[in-house]
C-alpha positions as YAML, in Angstrom:
chain: A
units: angstrom
residues:
- id: 1
  name: MET
  ca: [19.20, -23.40, 19.87]
- id: 2
  name: PRO
  ca: [18.71, -21.23, 16.68]
- id: 3
  name: THR
  ca: [19.05, -17.48, 17.39]
- id: 4
  name: MET
  ca: [16.04, -15.01, 16.70]
- id: 5
  name: ASN
  ca: [17.55, -15.11, 13.39]
- id: 6
  name: GLY
  ca: [18.29, -19.20, 12.99]
- id: 7
  name: ARG
  ca: [14.67, -19.81, 13.24]
- id: 8
  name: SER
  ca: [13.97, -17.98, 11.20]
- id: 9
  name: ALA
  ca: [16.05, -18.82, 8.26]
- id: 10
  name: LEU
  ca: [14.89, -22.39, 8.72]
- id: 11
  name: ARG
  ca: [11.21, -20.94, 8.80]
- id: 12
  name: LEU
  ca: [12.51, -19.55, 5.46]
- id: 13
  name: ALA
  ca: [14.36, -22.62, 4.07]
- id: 14
  name: LYS
  ca: [11.00, -24.75, 5.29]
- id: 15
  name: LEU
  ca: [8.32, -22.33, 2.83]
- id: 16
  name: GLN
  ca: [11.08, -21.94, 0.43]
- id: 17
  name: GLU
  ca: [11.10, -25.95, 0.55]
- id: 18
  name: ALA
  ca: [7.45, -25.91, -0.24]
- id: 19
  name: LEU
  ca: [7.13, -23.09, -2.35]
- id: 20
  name: ALA
  ca: [9.23, -24.77, -4.61]
- id: 21
  name: SER
  ca: [7.44, -26.44, -6.86]
- id: 22
  name: GLY
  ca: [6.14, -22.74, -7.87]
- id: 23
  name: GLY
  ca: [3.18, -22.82, -6.25]
- id: 24
  name: THR
  ca: [1.09, -20.67, -3.97]
- id: 25
  name: LEU
  ca: [1.18, -21.01, -0.40]
- id: 26
  name: HIS
  ca: [-1.72, -18.46, 1.70]
- id: 27
  name: LEU
  ca: [0.03, -17.12, 4.80]
- id: 28
  name: ARG
  ca: [-2.24, -18.65, 6.87]
- id: 29
  name: ASP
  ca: [-0.89, -22.35, 5.27]
- id: 30
  name: ALA
  ca: [2.25, -20.74, 6.57]
- id: 31
  name: ALA
  ca: [2.34, -20.22, 9.65]
- id: 32
  name: GLU
  ca: [0.96, -23.30, 10.78]
- id: 33
  name: LEU
  ca: [3.00, -25.04, 9.11]
- id: 34
  name: CYS
  ca: [5.84, -23.20, 10.21]
- id: 35
  name: ASP
  ca: [4.16, -23.20, 13.34]
- id: 36
  name: VAL
  ca: [4.67, -19.74, 13.77]
- id: 37
  name: SER
  ca: [1.55, -17.41, 13.74]
- id: 38
  name: GLU
  ca: [0.49, -15.18, 10.48]
- id: 39
  name: MET
  ca: [3.28, -12.13, 12.03]
- id: 40
  name: THR
  ca: [5.99, -14.23, 12.43]
- id: 41
  name: ILE
  ca: [5.73, -15.04, 8.60]
- id: 42
  name: ARG
  ca: [5.53, -11.50, 7.92]
- id: 43
  name: ARG
  ca: [8.29, -10.27, 9.41]
- id: 44
  name: ASP
  ca: [10.43, -13.10, 8.38]
- id: 45
  name: LEU
  ca: [9.91, -12.24, 5.49]
- id: 46
  name: THR
  ca: [10.71, -8.36, 5.58]
- id: 47
  name: THR
  ca: [13.60, -8.32, 7.84]
- id: 48
  name: GLN
  ca: [15.25, -10.90, 5.92]
- id: 49
  name: ALA
  ca: [16.40, -11.72, 2.62]
- id: 50
  name: THR
  ca: [14.86, -13.73, 0.60]
- id: 51
  name: ALA
  ca: [13.37, -15.59, -2.65]
- id: 52
  name: ILE
  ca: [9.49, -15.23, -0.87]
- id: 53
  name: SER
  ca: [7.54, -12.88, -2.12]
- id: 54
  name: LEU
  ca: [3.46, -12.10, -0.08]
- id: 55
  name: LEU
  ca: [1.30, -10.99, -2.56]
- id: 56
  name: GLY
  ca: [-2.38, -11.10, -1.85]
- id: 57
  name: GLY
  ca: [-2.31, -13.09, 1.13]
- id: 58
  name: ARG
  ca: [-0.37, -15.30, -0.48]
- id: 59
  name: LEU
  ca: [3.42, -16.22, 0.03]
- id: 60
  name: VAL
  ca: [5.32, -17.17, -4.02]
- id: 61
  name: MET
  ca: [8.10, -17.07, -4.93]
- id: 62
  name: ALA
  ca: [9.37, -13.98, -6.03]
- id: 63
  name: SER
  ca: [11.08, -15.95, -9.37]
- id: 64
  name: TYR
  ca: [7.67, -17.00, -10.38]
- id: 65
  name: PRO
  ca: [6.05, -15.82, -13.19]
- id: 66
  name: GLY
  ca: [4.48, -12.34, -13.10]
- id: 67
  name: VAL
  ca: [5.61, -11.81, -9.71]
- id: 68
  name: THR
  ca: [6.58, -8.79, -9.62]
- id: 69
  name: PRO
  ca: [8.55, -7.99, -6.90]
- id: 70
  name: ILE
  ca: [8.86, -4.85, -6.16]
- id: 71
  name: TYR
  ca: [6.36, -1.48, -7.24]
- id: 72
  name: ASP
  ca: [7.45, 1.31, -8.47]
- id: 73
  name: LEU
  ca: [4.65, 3.94, -7.48]
- id: 74
  name: THR
  ca: [5.93, 6.12, -10.05]
- id: 75
  name: GLU
  ca: [6.16, 3.36, -12.79]
- id: 76
  name: GLN
  ca: [2.06, 2.94, -12.02]
- id: 77
  name: GLN
  ca: [1.77, 6.03, -12.11]
- id: 78
  name: ALA
  ca: [2.80, 5.89, -15.76]
- id: 79
  name: SER
  ca: [1.47, 2.78, -17.23]
- id: 80
  name: HIS
  ca: [-2.31, 4.28, -18.93]
- id: 81
  name: TYR
  ca: [-2.37, 6.64, -17.32]
- id: 82
  name: GLN
  ca: [-4.85, 8.57, -20.07]
- id: 83
  name: ALA
  ca: [-7.38, 5.50, -18.44]
- id: 84
  name: LYS
  ca: [-7.02, 6.50, -15.52]
- id: 85
  name: TYR
  ca: [-7.25, 10.27, -16.60]
- id: 86
  name: ARG
  ca: [-10.55, 9.96, -18.01]
- id: 87
  name: LEU
  ca: [-11.86, 7.54, -14.44]
- id: 88
  name: CYS
  ca: [-10.79, 10.06, -12.42]
- id: 89
  name: GLN
  ca: [-12.82, 12.82, -14.84]
- id: 90
  name: ARG
  ca: [-15.76, 10.99, -14.47]
- id: 91
  name: ALA
  ca: [-15.25, 10.45, -11.13]
- id: 92
  name: LEU
  ca: [-14.58, 14.89, -10.90]
- id: 93
  name: ALA
  ca: [-18.91, 14.50, -11.53]
- id: 94
  name: PHE
  ca: [-19.90, 12.94, -8.79]
- id: 95
  name: ILE
  ca: [-17.98, 14.90, -6.22]
- id: 96
  name: GLU
  ca: [-19.72, 18.16, -5.14]
- id: 97
  name: GLU
  ca: [-19.19, 20.34, -1.98]
- id: 98
  name: GLY
  ca: [-18.96, 19.35, 0.69]
- id: 99
  name: ASP
  ca: [-18.06, 15.32, 0.47]
- id: 100
  name: THR
  ca: [-15.24, 13.23, 1.96]
- id: 101
  name: LEU
  ca: [-13.45, 11.65, -0.25]
- id: 102
  name: PHE
  ca: [-11.26, 8.79, 1.32]
- id: 103
  name: ILE
  ca: [-8.75, 7.77, -1.13]
- id: 104
  name: ASP
  ca: [-6.78, 4.55, -0.57]
- id: 105
  name: CYS
  ca: [-2.91, 4.14, -1.21]
- id: 106
  name: GLY
  ca: [-1.85, 3.57, -5.53]
- id: 107
  name: SER
  ca: [-1.99, 5.53, -8.85]
- id: 108
  name: THR
  ca: [-5.44, 5.38, -10.07]
- id: 109
  name: LEU
  ca: [-7.03, 7.85, -8.08]
- id: 110
  name: ILE
  ca: [-4.22, 10.54, -8.43]
- id: 111
  name: PRO
  ca: [-4.55, 12.34, -11.31]
- id: 112
  name: LEU
  ca: [-7.88, 13.38, -9.77]
- id: 113
  name: LEU
  ca: [-6.08, 15.21, -6.96]
- id: 114
  name: SER
  ca: [-5.16, 17.68, -9.06]
- id: 115
  name: GLN
  ca: [-8.85, 18.43, -10.41]
- id: 116
  name: LEU
  ca: [-9.75, 19.15, -6.10]
- id: 117
  name: SER
  ca: [-8.29, 22.93, -6.59]
- id: 118
  name: HIS
  ca: [-11.95, 24.28, -7.41]
- id: 119
  name: PHE
  ca: [-14.16, 23.28, -4.68]
- id: 120
  name: GLN
  ca: [-14.13, 25.48, -1.76]
- id: 121
  name: GLU
  ca: [-15.12, 22.61, 1.00]
- id: 122
  name: LEU
  ca: [-13.81, 19.30, 0.72]
- id: 123
  name: THR
  ca: [-12.31, 16.78, 2.66]
- id: 124
  name: VAL
  ca: [-9.66, 13.93, 1.70]
- id: 125
  name: VAL
  ca: [-9.37, 10.77, 3.57]
- id: 126
  name: THR
  ca: [-6.48, 8.31, 3.94]
- id: 127
  name: TYR
  ca: [-3.59, 6.91, 4.45]
- id: 128
  name: ALA
  ca: [-1.36, 7.03, 1.91]
- id: 129
  name: LEU
  ca: [1.35, 9.30, 1.94]
- id: 130
  name: ASN
  ca: [0.98, 9.95, -0.81]
- id: 131
  name: VAL
  ca: [-2.21, 11.29, -1.33]
- id: 132
  name: ALA
  ca: [-1.65, 13.12, 1.77]
- id: 133
  name: ASN
  ca: [1.57, 15.64, -0.39]
- id: 134
  name: ALA
  ca: [-0.82, 16.10, -2.87]
- id: 135
  name: VAL
  ca: [-3.80, 17.17, -0.40]
- id: 136
  name: ALA
  ca: [-1.56, 18.98, 1.23]
- id: 137
  name: VAL
  ca: [-1.33, 21.68, -0.67]
- id: 138
  name: LEU
  ca: [-4.80, 22.58, -1.55]
- id: 139
  name: PRO
  ca: [-5.76, 25.28, -0.01]
- id: 140
  name: ASN
  ca: [-9.89, 24.04, 0.61]
- id: 141
  name: VAL
  ca: [-9.41, 20.87, 1.20]
- id: 142
  name: ARG
  ca: [-9.14, 19.55, 4.42]
- id: 143
  name: LEU
  ca: [-7.06, 16.23, 5.04]
- id: 144
  name: VAL
  ca: [-7.20, 13.52, 7.52]
- id: 145
  name: LEU
  ca: [-4.71, 11.49, 7.42]
- id: 146
  name: LEU
  ca: [-5.71, 8.72, 9.31]
- id: 147
  name: GLY
  ca: [-4.12, 8.28, 12.67]
- id: 148
  name: PHE
  ca: [-4.13, 11.74, 12.77]
- id: 149
  name: LEU
  ca: [-5.87, 15.57, 11.99]
- id: 150
  name: CYS
  ca: [-2.98, 16.94, 9.64]
- id: 151
  name: CYS
  ca: [-3.72, 20.51, 9.26]
- id: 152
  name: LEU
  ca: [-2.03, 23.71, 7.51]
- id: 153
  name: THR
  ca: [-1.71, 26.58, 9.30]
- id: 154
  name: VAL
  ca: [-1.10, 25.98, 12.86]
- id: 155
  name: VAL
  ca: [-1.36, 28.69, 16.14]
- id: 156
  name: TRP
  ca: [1.06, 28.64, 18.36]
- id: 157
  name: GLN
  ca: [0.55, 30.51, 21.63]
- id: 158
  name: ARG
  ca: [2.60, 31.37, 24.33]
...
């Protein structure tokens, strides 16, 4: 019987064969093809060196045209920066004292974060560490990092 790594390698080989024509395969279909759960396919893709990428719930060969296997946040922040900045300036006009904002991961709203420092009362909810790091230094902005409440001041009592 193959080891876990052996079974994983067999599944990945089967998926590569299915993707050889340059198409895509939905994660659900990949799981059915290999007779395992979607989570097993995800685990295989993240724990094994493979030429397959998972993008938007679809498996594609990393060599497939248009596939960028590595997301570089720094590169994305610089990409179209002026357009992102203008968008954030417009969005800022809709934010009022006491508002709660949900800011997703990615780079589009990063220019907005530095503009939030003039608010006296604001809450930002996020799951993204890059957003949390930028918001954590803003004095009057309450940061809710999903999973727990993050605060800057901690009082220890003995």
